mmCIF file of C-alpha atoms in Angstrom:
data_model
loop_
_atom_site.group_PDB
_atom_site.id
_atom_site.type_symbol
_atom_site.label_atom_id
_atom_site.label_comp_id
_atom_site.label_asym_id
_atom_site.label_seq_id
_atom_site.Cartn_x
_atom_site.Cartn_y
_atom_site.Cartn_z
ATOM 1 C CA MET U 140 -90.226 -34.944 -68.138
ATOM 2 C CA ASP U 141 -86.905 -36.470 -66.967
ATOM 3 C CA HIS U 142 -86.569 -38.100 -63.494
ATOM 4 C CA SER U 143 -82.789 -38.120 -63.310
ATOM 5 C CA SER U 144 -82.385 -41.677 -62.286
ATOM 6 C CA GLY U 145 -85.075 -44.070 -62.843
ATOM 7 C CA ALA U 146 -87.961 -45.400 -64.684
ATOM 8 C CA ARG U 147 -91.023 -43.149 -64.829
ATOM 9 C CA SER U 148 -94.124 -42.982 -67.004
ATOM 10 C CA PRO U 149 -97.940 -42.951 -66.506
ATOM 11 C CA ALA U 150 -97.953 -46.715 -67.244
ATOM 12 C CA VAL U 151 -94.909 -47.246 -64.885
ATOM 13 C CA ALA U 152 -93.214 -49.518 -67.376
ATOM 14 C CA HIS U 153 -91.506 -47.084 -69.627
ATOM 15 C CA ALA U 154 -87.799 -46.539 -69.103
ATOM 16 C CA ARG U 155 -86.544 -42.992 -68.900
ATOM 17 C CA GLU U 156 -83.102 -41.618 -69.764
ATOM 18 C CA ASP U 157 -81.069 -40.465 -66.736
ATOM 19 C CA ARG U 158 -80.344 -36.815 -66.263
ATOM 20 C CA GLY U 159 -76.787 -35.737 -65.653
ATOM 21 C CA ALA U 160 -75.122 -37.715 -68.576
ATOM 22 C CA PRO U 161 -71.781 -36.091 -69.643
ATOM 23 C CA GLY U 162 -72.263 -33.470 -72.392
ATOM 24 C CA PRO U 163 -69.969 -32.303 -75.116
ATOM 25 C CA GLY U 164 -67.511 -31.047 -72.439
ATOM 26 C CA ALA U 165 -67.126 -34.286 -70.503
ATOM 27 C CA PRO U 166 -63.712 -35.959 -70.668
ATOM 28 C CA ALA U 167 -63.246 -38.387 -73.575
ATOM 29 C CA PRO U 168 -62.566 -42.031 -72.739
ATOM 30 C CA GLU U 169 -58.973 -43.250 -73.025
ATOM 31 C CA ARG U 170 -57.925 -44.571 -76.453
ATOM 32 C CA ARG U 171 -57.371 -48.279 -76.654
ATOM 33 C CA ALA U 172 -57.057 -50.719 -79.475
ATOM 34 C CA ASP U 173 -60.505 -51.684 -80.729
ATOM 35 C CA PRO U 174 -62.310 -49.261 -78.244
ATOM 36 C CA ALA U 175 -65.881 -50.482 -79.160
ATOM 37 C CA ARG U 176 -64.935 -54.043 -78.119
ATOM 38 C CA ARG U 177 -63.375 -52.733 -74.824
ATOM 39 C CA GLN U 178 -66.416 -50.652 -73.983
ATOM 40 C CA GLN U 179 -68.668 -53.744 -74.452
ATOM 41 C CA GLN U 180 -66.381 -55.840 -72.146
ATOM 42 C CA VAL U 181 -66.461 -53.136 -69.432
ATOM 43 C CA ARG U 182 -70.267 -52.959 -69.627
ATOM 44 C CA ARG U 183 -70.719 -56.659 -69.318
ATOM 45 C CA ARG U 184 -68.266 -56.839 -66.431
ATOM 46 C CA HIS U 185 -70.043 -54.145 -64.486
ATOM 47 C CA GLY U 186 -73.702 -54.655 -65.538
ATOM 48 C CA LEU U 187 -73.739 -51.195 -67.171
ATOM 49 C CA ALA U 188 -76.604 -50.105 -69.420
ATOM 50 C CA ALA U 189 -75.235 -49.642 -72.918
ATOM 51 C CA ASP U 190 -76.679 -46.124 -72.980
ATOM 52 C CA ASP U 191 -75.528 -44.903 -69.608
ATOM 53 C CA PRO U 192 -72.431 -42.748 -69.944
ATOM 54 C CA LEU U 193 -72.809 -41.336 -66.468
ATOM 55 C CA ARG U 194 -71.817 -44.741 -65.044
ATOM 56 C CA ALA U 195 -68.877 -45.230 -67.385
ATOM 57 C CA HIS U 196 -67.702 -41.679 -66.675
ATOM 58 C CA ALA U 197 -67.878 -42.309 -62.886
ATOM 59 C CA ARG U 198 -65.903 -45.558 -63.149
ATOM 60 C CA ARG U 199 -63.169 -43.842 -65.180
ATOM 61 C CA HIS U 200 -62.752 -41.316 -62.472
ATOM 62 C CA ALA U 201 -63.451 -43.500 -59.508
ATOM 63 C CA GLY U 202 -60.171 -42.746 -57.756
ATOM 64 C CA ALA U 203 -60.592 -38.987 -57.898
ATOM 65 C CA LEU U 204 -64.157 -39.294 -56.753
ATOM 66 C CA ALA U 205 -63.278 -41.462 -53.745
ATOM 67 C CA ARG U 206 -60.594 -38.917 -52.680
ATOM 68 C CA ALA U 207 -63.065 -36.041 -53.124
ATOM 69 C CA LEU U 208 -65.724 -37.874 -50.936
ATOM 70 C CA SER U 209 -63.173 -38.522 -48.154
ATOM 71 C CA ALA U 210 -62.359 -34.832 -48.017
ATOM 72 C CA LEU U 211 -65.940 -33.703 -47.696
ATOM 73 C CA GLN U 212 -67.099 -32.429 -44.356
ATOM 74 C CA ILE U 213 -70.752 -33.376 -44.555
ATOM 75 C CA VAL U 214 -73.167 -32.672 -41.849
ATOM 76 C CA VAL U 215 -76.298 -34.803 -41.255
ATOM 77 C CA PRO U 216 -79.364 -32.768 -40.218
ATOM 78 C CA ALA U 217 -79.509 -32.377 -36.455
ATOM 79 C CA ARG U 218 -83.075 -33.618 -36.180
ATOM 80 C CA ILE U 219 -84.374 -36.451 -38.379
ATOM 81 C CA LEU U 220 -87.918 -38.017 -38.321
ATOM 82 C CA ILE U 221 -88.424 -41.605 -39.330
ATOM 83 C CA THR U 222 -91.856 -42.792 -40.413
ATOM 84 C CA GLY U 223 -92.460 -46.399 -39.507
ATOM 85 C CA ALA U 224 -89.755 -46.011 -36.905
ATOM 86 C CA GLY U 225 -91.042 -48.905 -34.786
ATOM 87 C CA GLY U 226 -90.407 -51.392 -37.629
ATOM 88 C CA PHE U 227 -87.592 -53.703 -38.451
ATOM 89 C CA VAL U 228 -85.482 -51.386 -40.615
ATOM 90 C CA GLY U 229 -86.497 -48.193 -38.724
ATOM 91 C CA ALA U 230 -84.938 -49.492 -35.538
ATOM 92 C CA TYR U 231 -81.509 -49.935 -37.228
ATOM 93 C CA VAL U 232 -81.671 -46.571 -38.997
ATOM 94 C CA ALA U 233 -82.509 -44.953 -35.712
ATOM 95 C CA ARG U 234 -79.409 -46.439 -33.993
ATOM 96 C CA ALA U 235 -77.282 -45.550 -37.006
ATOM 97 C CA LEU U 236 -78.398 -41.930 -36.879
ATOM 98 C CA ALA U 237 -78.206 -41.698 -33.023
ATOM 99 C CA ALA U 238 -74.566 -42.923 -33.211
ATOM 100 C CA ARG U 239 -73.822 -39.870 -35.205
ATOM 101 C CA GLY U 240 -75.268 -37.545 -32.649
ATOM 102 C CA VAL U 241 -78.516 -36.935 -34.565
ATOM 103 C CA GLU U 242 -81.717 -36.290 -32.578
ATOM 104 C CA VAL U 243 -83.975 -39.085 -33.861
ATOM 105 C CA LEU U 244 -87.699 -38.505 -33.998
ATOM 106 C CA GLY U 245 -90.230 -41.193 -34.696
ATOM 107 C CA ILE U 246 -93.795 -41.678 -35.874
ATOM 108 C CA GLY U 247 -95.790 -44.776 -36.144
ATOM 109 C CA PRO U 248 -99.052 -46.526 -35.284
ATOM 110 C CA GLU U 249 -97.660 -47.690 -31.953
ATOM 111 C CA ASP U 250 -98.291 -45.701 -28.747
ATOM 112 C CA ALA U 251 -94.648 -45.771 -27.866
ATOM 113 C CA PRO U 252 -91.317 -46.489 -29.502
ATOM 114 C CA PRO U 253 -89.744 -50.003 -29.122
ATOM 115 C CA ALA U 254 -87.929 -50.680 -25.918
ATOM 116 C CA GLY U 255 -84.395 -49.533 -26.027
ATOM 117 C CA SER U 256 -85.020 -47.230 -28.959
ATOM 118 C CA PRO U 257 -82.893 -44.079 -29.172
ATOM 119 C CA MET U 258 -85.859 -41.869 -30.023
ATOM 120 C CA ALA U 259 -85.719 -38.368 -28.573
ATOM 121 C CA ALA U 260 -89.501 -37.838 -29.409
ATOM 122 C CA TRP U 261 -92.340 -40.133 -30.552
ATOM 123 C CA ARG U 262 -95.677 -39.405 -32.100
ATOM 124 C CA ARG U 263 -98.399 -41.852 -32.735
ATOM 125 C CA GLY U 264 -99.799 -41.181 -36.205
ATOM 126 C CA ASP U 265 -101.074 -42.415 -39.542
ATOM 127 C CA VAL U 266 -98.956 -41.474 -42.549
ATOM 128 C CA CYS U 267 -102.061 -41.683 -44.706
ATOM 129 C CA ARG U 268 -103.398 -38.502 -42.983
ATOM 130 C CA PRO U 269 -101.268 -35.572 -44.227
ATOM 131 C CA ASP U 270 -103.201 -33.005 -42.096
ATOM 132 C CA ASP U 271 -102.106 -34.744 -38.894
ATOM 133 C CA LEU U 272 -98.602 -35.428 -40.234
ATOM 134 C CA ALA U 273 -98.079 -31.831 -41.137
ATOM 135 C CA GLY U 274 -98.938 -30.851 -37.571
ATOM 136 C CA VAL U 275 -96.228 -33.252 -36.359
ATOM 137 C CA LEU U 276 -93.679 -31.802 -38.838
ATOM 138 C CA ALA U 277 -94.562 -28.203 -37.831
ATOM 139 C CA ALA U 278 -94.095 -29.150 -34.190
ATOM 140 C CA LEU U 279 -90.952 -31.248 -34.389
ATOM 141 C CA ARG U 280 -89.218 -29.322 -37.222
ATOM 142 C CA PRO U 281 -86.934 -32.088 -38.584
ATOM 143 C CA GLY U 282 -84.226 -31.249 -41.093
ATOM 144 C CA ALA U 283 -84.945 -34.526 -42.916
ATOM 145 C CA ILE U 284 -87.445 -37.369 -43.047
ATOM 146 C CA VAL U 285 -86.759 -41.059 -43.632
ATOM 147 C CA HIS U 286 -89.987 -42.598 -45.077
ATOM 148 C CA LEU U 287 -89.996 -46.296 -44.047
ATOM 149 C CA ALA U 288 -93.667 -46.845 -43.097
ATOM 150 C CA GLY U 289 -95.254 -49.394 -45.378
ATOM 151 C CA GLN U 290 -96.364 -53.007 -45.965
ATOM 152 C CA SER U 291 -93.219 -54.715 -47.068
ATOM 153 C CA SER U 292 -94.244 -58.340 -47.826
ATOM 154 C CA ALA U 293 -94.943 -59.338 -51.448
ATOM 155 C CA ALA U 294 -96.608 -62.555 -50.287
ATOM 156 C CA ARG U 295 -98.935 -60.636 -47.995
ATOM 157 C CA SER U 296 -99.787 -58.189 -50.770
ATOM 158 C CA PHE U 297 -101.541 -60.928 -52.634
ATOM 159 C CA GLU U 298 -103.790 -61.527 -49.582
ATOM 160 C CA ASP U 299 -104.430 -57.808 -48.969
ATOM 161 C CA PRO U 300 -103.678 -55.743 -52.029
ATOM 162 C CA VAL U 301 -106.030 -52.910 -50.835
ATOM 163 C CA GLY U 302 -104.282 -52.568 -47.545
ATOM 164 C CA THR U 303 -100.964 -52.736 -49.210
ATOM 165 C CA PHE U 304 -101.852 -49.867 -51.607
ATOM 166 C CA ARG U 305 -103.360 -47.734 -48.794
ATOM 167 C CA VAL U 306 -100.168 -47.624 -46.675
ATOM 168 C CA ASN U 307 -97.552 -47.865 -49.604
ATOM 169 C CA VAL U 308 -99.161 -45.371 -52.042
ATOM 170 C CA VAL U 309 -101.490 -43.278 -50.063
ATOM 171 C CA GLY U 310 -99.016 -43.260 -47.145
ATOM 172 C CA THR U 311 -96.268 -42.039 -49.404
ATOM 173 C CA TRP U 312 -98.504 -39.375 -50.794
ATOM 174 C CA GLY U 313 -99.427 -38.393 -47.190
ATOM 175 C CA VAL U 314 -95.772 -37.979 -46.271
ATOM 176 C CA LEU U 315 -94.915 -35.987 -49.406
ATOM 177 C CA GLU U 316 -97.978 -33.726 -49.025
ATOM 178 C CA ALA U 317 -97.292 -33.056 -45.327
ATOM 179 C CA VAL U 318 -93.728 -32.106 -46.254
ATOM 180 C CA ARG U 319 -94.852 -29.808 -48.904
ATOM 181 C CA ARG U 320 -97.134 -28.034 -46.527
ATOM 182 C CA ALA U 321 -95.077 -27.925 -43.328
ATOM 183 C CA ALA U 322 -91.398 -28.648 -44.086
ATOM 184 C CA PRO U 323 -90.642 -27.872 -47.721
ATOM 185 C CA ALA U 324 -86.911 -27.339 -47.063
ATOM 186 C CA ALA U 325 -86.402 -30.807 -45.536
ATOM 187 C CA ARG U 326 -84.764 -33.682 -47.333
ATOM 188 C CA VAL U 327 -87.041 -36.659 -47.832
ATOM 189 C CA LEU U 328 -85.601 -40.143 -48.255
ATOM 190 C CA VAL U 329 -88.322 -42.253 -49.794
ATOM 191 C CA VAL U 330 -87.432 -45.925 -49.367
ATOM 192 C CA GLY U 331 -88.605 -48.104 -52.302
ATOM 193 C CA SER U 332 -87.992 -51.695 -53.437
ATOM 194 C CA GLY U 333 -86.031 -53.365 -56.163
ATOM 195 C CA GLU U 334 -89.051 -55.722 -56.492
ATOM 196 C CA ALA U 335 -90.613 -52.945 -58.620
ATOM 197 C CA TYR U 336 -88.169 -53.806 -61.437
ATOM 198 C CA GLY U 337 -89.647 -57.278 -61.927
ATOM 199 C CA PRO U 338 -88.119 -60.136 -63.940
ATOM 200 C CA ARG U 339 -84.686 -59.717 -65.507
ATOM 201 C CA PRO U 340 -82.482 -62.078 -67.540
ATOM 202 C CA VAL U 341 -80.135 -64.264 -65.521
ATOM 203 C CA GLY U 342 -76.746 -62.659 -65.184
ATOM 204 C CA VAL U 343 -78.067 -59.162 -65.829
ATOM 205 C CA ARG U 344 -77.863 -56.529 -63.035
ATOM 206 C CA VAL U 345 -80.620 -53.988 -62.841
ATOM 207 C CA THR U 346 -79.696 -50.325 -63.188
ATOM 208 C CA GLU U 347 -81.755 -47.314 -62.025
ATOM 209 C CA SER U 348 -82.558 -46.405 -65.642
ATOM 210 C CA ASP U 349 -84.325 -49.823 -66.230
ATOM 211 C CA ALA U 350 -88.034 -49.975 -66.608
ATOM 212 C CA PHE U 351 -90.343 -51.089 -63.853
ATOM 213 C CA ARG U 352 -92.138 -54.435 -64.485
ATOM 214 C CA PRO U 353 -93.854 -55.352 -61.174
ATOM 215 C CA VAL U 354 -95.310 -58.770 -60.783
ATOM 216 C CA SER U 355 -96.966 -58.456 -57.376
ATOM 217 C CA PRO U 356 -99.311 -55.883 -55.725
ATOM 218 C CA TYR U 357 -96.453 -55.010 -53.401
ATOM 219 C CA ALA U 358 -94.073 -54.345 -56.286
ATOM 220 C CA LEU U 359 -96.650 -52.259 -58.105
ATOM 221 C CA SER U 360 -97.411 -50.208 -54.991
ATOM 222 C CA LYS U 361 -93.671 -49.443 -54.555
ATOM 223 C CA ALA U 362 -93.319 -48.513 -58.271
ATOM 224 C CA ILE U 363 -96.212 -46.025 -57.911
ATOM 225 C CA ALA U 364 -94.761 -44.657 -54.663
ATOM 226 C CA ASP U 365 -91.473 -44.061 -56.515
ATOM 227 C CA GLU U 366 -93.326 -42.205 -59.212
ATOM 228 C CA LEU U 367 -95.128 -40.099 -56.634
ATOM 229 C CA ALA U 368 -91.871 -39.124 -54.965
ATOM 230 C CA ALA U 369 -90.348 -38.114 -58.334
ATOM 231 C CA LEU U 370 -93.447 -36.130 -59.107
ATOM 232 C CA TYR U 371 -93.359 -34.118 -55.825
ATOM 233 C CA GLY U 372 -89.752 -33.368 -56.341
ATOM 234 C CA GLU U 373 -90.265 -32.074 -59.841
ATOM 235 C CA VAL U 374 -93.590 -30.259 -59.422
ATOM 236 C CA HIS U 375 -93.256 -28.930 -55.890
ATOM 237 C CA GLY U 376 -89.446 -28.586 -55.693
ATOM 238 C CA LEU U 377 -88.995 -30.932 -52.706
ATOM 239 C CA ASP U 378 -85.579 -32.354 -51.851
ATOM 240 C CA VAL U 379 -86.441 -35.955 -52.593
ATOM 241 C CA VAL U 380 -84.004 -38.925 -52.762
ATOM 242 C CA ARG U 381 -85.360 -42.367 -53.640
ATOM 243 C CA THR U 382 -84.012 -45.787 -52.967
ATOM 244 C CA ARG U 383 -84.742 -49.063 -54.799
ATOM 245 C CA SER U 384 -83.755 -51.379 -51.974
ATOM 246 C CA PHE U 385 -83.108 -55.047 -52.649
ATOM 247 C CA ALA U 386 -83.696 -57.864 -50.212
ATOM 248 C CA HIS U 387 -82.204 -57.490 -46.854
ATOM 249 C CA ALA U 388 -82.339 -59.350 -43.557
ATOM 250 C CA GLY U 389 -81.008 -59.457 -40.006
ATOM 251 C CA PRO U 390 -81.844 -59.985 -36.380
ATOM 252 C CA GLY U 391 -85.355 -58.799 -35.396
ATOM 253 C CA GLN U 392 -86.962 -59.374 -38.777
ATOM 254 C CA ALA U 393 -90.587 -60.755 -38.599
ATOM 255 C CA PRO U 394 -90.856 -64.502 -39.344
ATOM 256 C CA ARG U 395 -93.341 -63.839 -42.192
ATOM 257 C CA PHE U 396 -90.225 -63.245 -44.318
ATOM 258 C CA ALA U 397 -88.187 -66.189 -45.688
ATOM 259 C CA LEU U 398 -84.828 -66.031 -43.943
ATOM 260 C CA PRO U 399 -86.162 -65.235 -40.385
ATOM 261 C CA SER U 400 -88.800 -67.913 -40.902
ATOM 262 C CA TRP U 401 -86.152 -70.468 -41.650
ATOM 263 C CA ALA U 402 -84.151 -69.394 -38.674
ATOM 264 C CA ALA U 403 -87.150 -69.693 -36.446
ATOM 265 C CA GLN U 404 -87.844 -73.140 -37.673
ATOM 266 C CA ILE U 405 -84.330 -74.349 -37.007
ATOM 267 C CA ALA U 406 -84.444 -72.810 -33.471
ATOM 268 C CA SER U 407 -87.644 -74.685 -32.821
ATOM 269 C CA ALA U 408 -86.191 -77.972 -34.108
ATOM 270 C CA GLU U 409 -83.115 -77.462 -31.885
ATOM 271 C CA ARG U 410 -85.378 -77.087 -28.875
ATOM 272 C CA GLY U 411 -87.252 -80.260 -29.872
ATOM 273 C CA SER U 412 -90.548 -78.360 -30.137
ATOM 274 C CA ALA U 413 -90.834 -78.970 -33.889
ATOM 275 C CA GLU U 414 -89.821 -81.574 -36.449
ATOM 276 C CA PRO U 415 -86.351 -81.175 -37.902
ATOM 277 C CA LEU U 416 -87.720 -79.840 -41.168
ATOM 278 C CA LEU U 417 -86.995 -76.529 -42.872
ATOM 279 C CA ARG U 418 -90.121 -75.771 -44.796
ATOM 280 C CA VAL U 419 -89.389 -73.395 -47.638
ATOM 281 C CA GLY U 420 -90.975 -71.799 -50.724
ATOM 282 C CA ASN U 421 -89.465 -71.485 -54.172
ATOM 283 C CA LEU U 422 -85.635 -71.922 -53.786
ATOM 284 C CA ASP U 423 -84.828 -71.778 -57.509
ATOM 285 C CA VAL U 424 -84.573 -67.980 -57.490
ATOM 286 C CA ILE U 425 -81.551 -65.693 -57.304
ATOM 287 C CA ARG U 426 -81.600 -62.681 -54.969
ATOM 288 C CA ASP U 427 -79.295 -59.829 -53.993
ATOM 289 C CA LEU U 428 -79.156 -60.218 -50.171
ATOM 290 C CA THR U 429 -77.751 -57.492 -47.863
ATOM 291 C CA ASP U 430 -77.547 -57.174 -44.058
ATOM 292 C CA VAL U 431 -79.980 -54.742 -42.680
ATOM 293 C CA ARG U 432 -77.167 -53.056 -40.710
ATOM 294 C CA ASP U 433 -75.483 -52.229 -44.002
ATOM 295 C CA VAL U 434 -78.770 -51.036 -45.481
ATOM 296 C CA ALA U 435 -79.181 -48.636 -42.578
ATOM 297 C CA GLU U 436 -75.751 -47.179 -43.272
ATOM 298 C CA ALA U 437 -76.741 -46.881 -46.934
ATOM 299 C CA TYR U 438 -79.664 -44.681 -45.975
ATOM 300 C CA VAL U 439 -77.560 -42.471 -43.794
ATOM 301 C CA SER U 440 -75.054 -42.046 -46.664
ATOM 302 C CA LEU U 441 -77.892 -41.025 -48.939
ATOM 303 C CA LEU U 442 -79.154 -38.416 -46.421
ATOM 304 C CA GLU U 443 -75.563 -37.041 -46.457
ATOM 305 C CA ARG U 444 -74.611 -37.346 -50.033
ATOM 306 C CA GLY U 445 -77.519 -38.423 -52.218
ATOM 307 C CA ARG U 446 -78.328 -36.243 -55.101
ATOM 308 C CA ARG U 447 -81.632 -34.377 -55.121
ATOM 309 C CA GLY U 448 -84.154 -35.945 -57.417
ATOM 310 C CA VAL U 449 -82.117 -39.158 -57.992
ATOM 311 C CA ALA U 450 -82.883 -42.847 -57.310
ATOM 312 C CA TYR U 451 -80.374 -45.238 -55.958
ATOM 313 C CA ASN U 452 -80.277 -49.048 -55.910
ATOM 314 C CA VAL U 453 -79.317 -50.399 -52.423
ATOM 315 C CA GLY U 454 -77.908 -53.920 -52.382
ATOM 316 C CA ARG U 455 -74.819 -55.987 -52.436
ATOM 317 C CA GLY U 456 -74.579 -56.122 -56.211
ATOM 318 C CA GLU U 457 -74.154 -60.023 -56.132
ATOM 319 C CA GLY U 458 -76.695 -62.742 -56.534
ATOM 320 C CA VAL U 459 -77.141 -65.851 -54.460
ATOM 321 C CA ARG U 460 -79.557 -68.721 -55.152
ATOM 322 C CA LEU U 461 -82.000 -69.194 -52.255
ATOM 323 C CA ALA U 462 -81.273 -72.930 -52.338
ATOM 324 C CA ASP U 463 -77.748 -72.135 -51.363
ATOM 325 C CA VAL U 464 -78.967 -69.778 -48.592
ATOM 326 C CA ALA U 465 -81.132 -72.416 -47.129
ATOM 327 C CA ALA U 466 -78.356 -74.988 -47.234
ATOM 328 C CA ARG U 467 -75.958 -72.548 -45.447
ATOM 329 C CA LEU U 468 -78.458 -71.835 -42.819
ATOM 330 C CA ALA U 469 -79.248 -75.490 -42.319
ATOM 331 C CA ALA U 470 -75.497 -76.169 -41.922
ATOM 332 C CA LEU U 471 -75.472 -73.895 -38.936
ATOM 333 C CA ALA U 472 -78.067 -75.841 -37.104
ATOM 334 C CA ARG U 473 -77.168 -77.886 -34.041
ATOM 335 C CA VAL U 474 -79.367 -80.692 -35.199
ATOM 336 C CA PRO U 475 -79.679 -82.257 -38.611
ATOM 337 C CA VAL U 476 -82.558 -80.614 -40.539
ATOM 338 C CA ARG U 477 -84.075 -81.523 -43.904
ATOM 339 C CA VAL U 478 -85.109 -78.857 -46.337
ATOM 340 C CA VAL U 479 -88.653 -79.469 -47.690
ATOM 341 C CA VAL U 480 -90.440 -77.384 -50.285
ATOM 342 C CA ASP U 481 -93.943 -76.314 -48.966
ATOM 343 C CA SER U 482 -96.360 -75.300 -51.812
ATOM 344 C CA ALA U 483 -98.203 -73.030 -49.365
ATOM 345 C CA ARG U 484 -95.005 -70.910 -49.141
ATOM 346 C CA VAL U 485 -94.564 -70.436 -52.951
ATOM 347 C CA ARG U 486 -95.714 -66.990 -54.193
ATOM 348 C CA PRO U 487 -98.456 -66.870 -56.925
ATOM 349 C CA ALA U 488 -95.906 -64.950 -58.989
ATOM 350 C CA ASP U 489 -92.148 -64.639 -58.428
ATOM 351 C CA VAL U 490 -89.098 -63.062 -60.009
ATOM 352 C CA PRO U 491 -86.501 -65.652 -60.978
ATOM 353 C CA HIS U 492 -83.437 -63.322 -60.939
ATOM 354 C CA LEU U 493 -83.106 -59.912 -59.322
ATOM 355 C CA VAL U 494 -79.616 -58.440 -58.700
ATOM 356 C CA ALA U 495 -78.807 -54.792 -58.359
ATOM 357 C CA ASP U 496 -76.187 -52.724 -60.161
ATOM 358 C CA VAL U 497 -74.986 -50.562 -57.179
ATOM 359 C CA SER U 498 -72.312 -48.559 -59.022
ATOM 360 C CA ARG U 499 -74.261 -45.352 -58.624
ATOM 361 C CA ILE U 500 -74.527 -45.367 -54.794
ATOM 362 C CA ALA U 501 -70.907 -46.625 -54.549
ATOM 363 C CA MET U 502 -69.462 -43.960 -56.784
ATOM 364 C CA GLU U 503 -71.506 -41.086 -55.442
ATOM 365 C CA THR U 504 -71.595 -41.788 -51.628
ATOM 366 C CA GLY U 505 -68.708 -44.302 -51.077
ATOM 367 C CA TRP U 506 -71.090 -46.877 -49.522
ATOM 368 C CA ARG U 507 -70.828 -50.555 -50.149
ATOM 369 C CA ALA U 508 -72.181 -53.507 -48.296
ATOM 370 C CA SER U 509 -69.568 -54.936 -46.007
ATOM 371 C CA ILE U 510 -71.195 -57.557 -43.781
ATOM 372 C CA GLU U 511 -70.903 -61.090 -45.285
ATOM 373 C CA LEU U 512 -74.009 -63.179 -45.746
ATOM 374 C CA ASP U 513 -72.751 -65.964 -43.330
ATOM 375 C CA VAL U 514 -72.556 -63.288 -40.536
ATOM 376 C CA THR U 515 -76.099 -62.267 -41.274
ATOM 377 C CA LEU U 516 -77.309 -65.914 -41.115
ATOM 378 C CA THR U 517 -75.449 -66.604 -37.997
ATOM 379 C CA ASP U 518 -76.879 -63.514 -36.274
ATOM 380 C CA LEU U 519 -80.346 -64.336 -37.604
ATOM 381 C CA LEU U 520 -80.208 -67.786 -36.081
ATOM 382 C CA ASP U 521 -78.769 -66.590 -32.772
ATOM 383 C CA GLY U 522 -81.586 -64.023 -32.590
ATOM 384 C CA ALA U 523 -84.152 -66.793 -33.215
ATOM 385 C CA ARG U 524 -82.649 -68.956 -30.528
ATOM 386 C CA GLY U 525 -82.689 -66.112 -28.049
ATOM 387 C CA SER U 526 -86.244 -65.028 -28.772
ATOM 388 C CA SER U 527 -87.831 -68.292 -27.882
#
């Protein structure tokens, strides 16, 4: 069984071949001196899997594809439901959709949407209960669903693996089952995590055809949720698009995550209510960091142009060492702060290097991250100063 875009197997860790590779009728590559050597150079430069002709074909025809995308008149569904709409990313996705004239609907455990939210309708509900959710879908009749509800902290997943699996795995099943029953024609964007890929060699970008090797309960739960989404698409014919989203941050993110925690500590030091120390975890790791506002635009682009049954990496496609991020954030402080490693903030297991190959989403939707990291850090710190 082929999943057209990503790793899938009963054991989660077996890589699958992508569907959609060019067949015998595909255009042949241009002839050059020593073509084998040139192909190896291109793959190294772009982080391409050696056996992924779809990516190489897309890059050869990037100009034509970009022109075709710009000419498309694509209509986003008029009504879109967001699960976990009261959360950090949900708020940005809601604003991005509302800016396009979409009627945004939300469901979450809260009694009401966040203040200032552009929600046209809100339902309190539990995604782990498909009977209830099917009723919401039947009543609201969305044309698409963005599934964001979940527990998104790898560190917290070690403390509460059962709760993490309930919302991330059972919750994803609940959404897919409710869609199957009540809205089988709707597109479903299932938001996953690049953490599911696990450790990779330094300098290697992860492609969607790489195997999952999760090293935390959170990462494992997202790998299983990805498998569930692919299964419902194949077996039940649902219009499912999956993301493997890499690290992202921005104003409004909870301080249990690294970057907003650092911003909050600096803001407290500036006010004089805390020591001028920046307590951090493991800084000797490389991450692919994207602004949440860019990520929200990526999700909209996948609702518009994502291929049915396909998974997409969402990230910047560039790695940055967290030690450099901490130093850049400390340099923005209005008082001198000293960076201190706190063993309590170090995960039991971590991934030393995790950077996305984002050629698929760029080639197929035209989306690329555009907000620079320093802008994200400045806005994070300004938000922390204003929230005190």
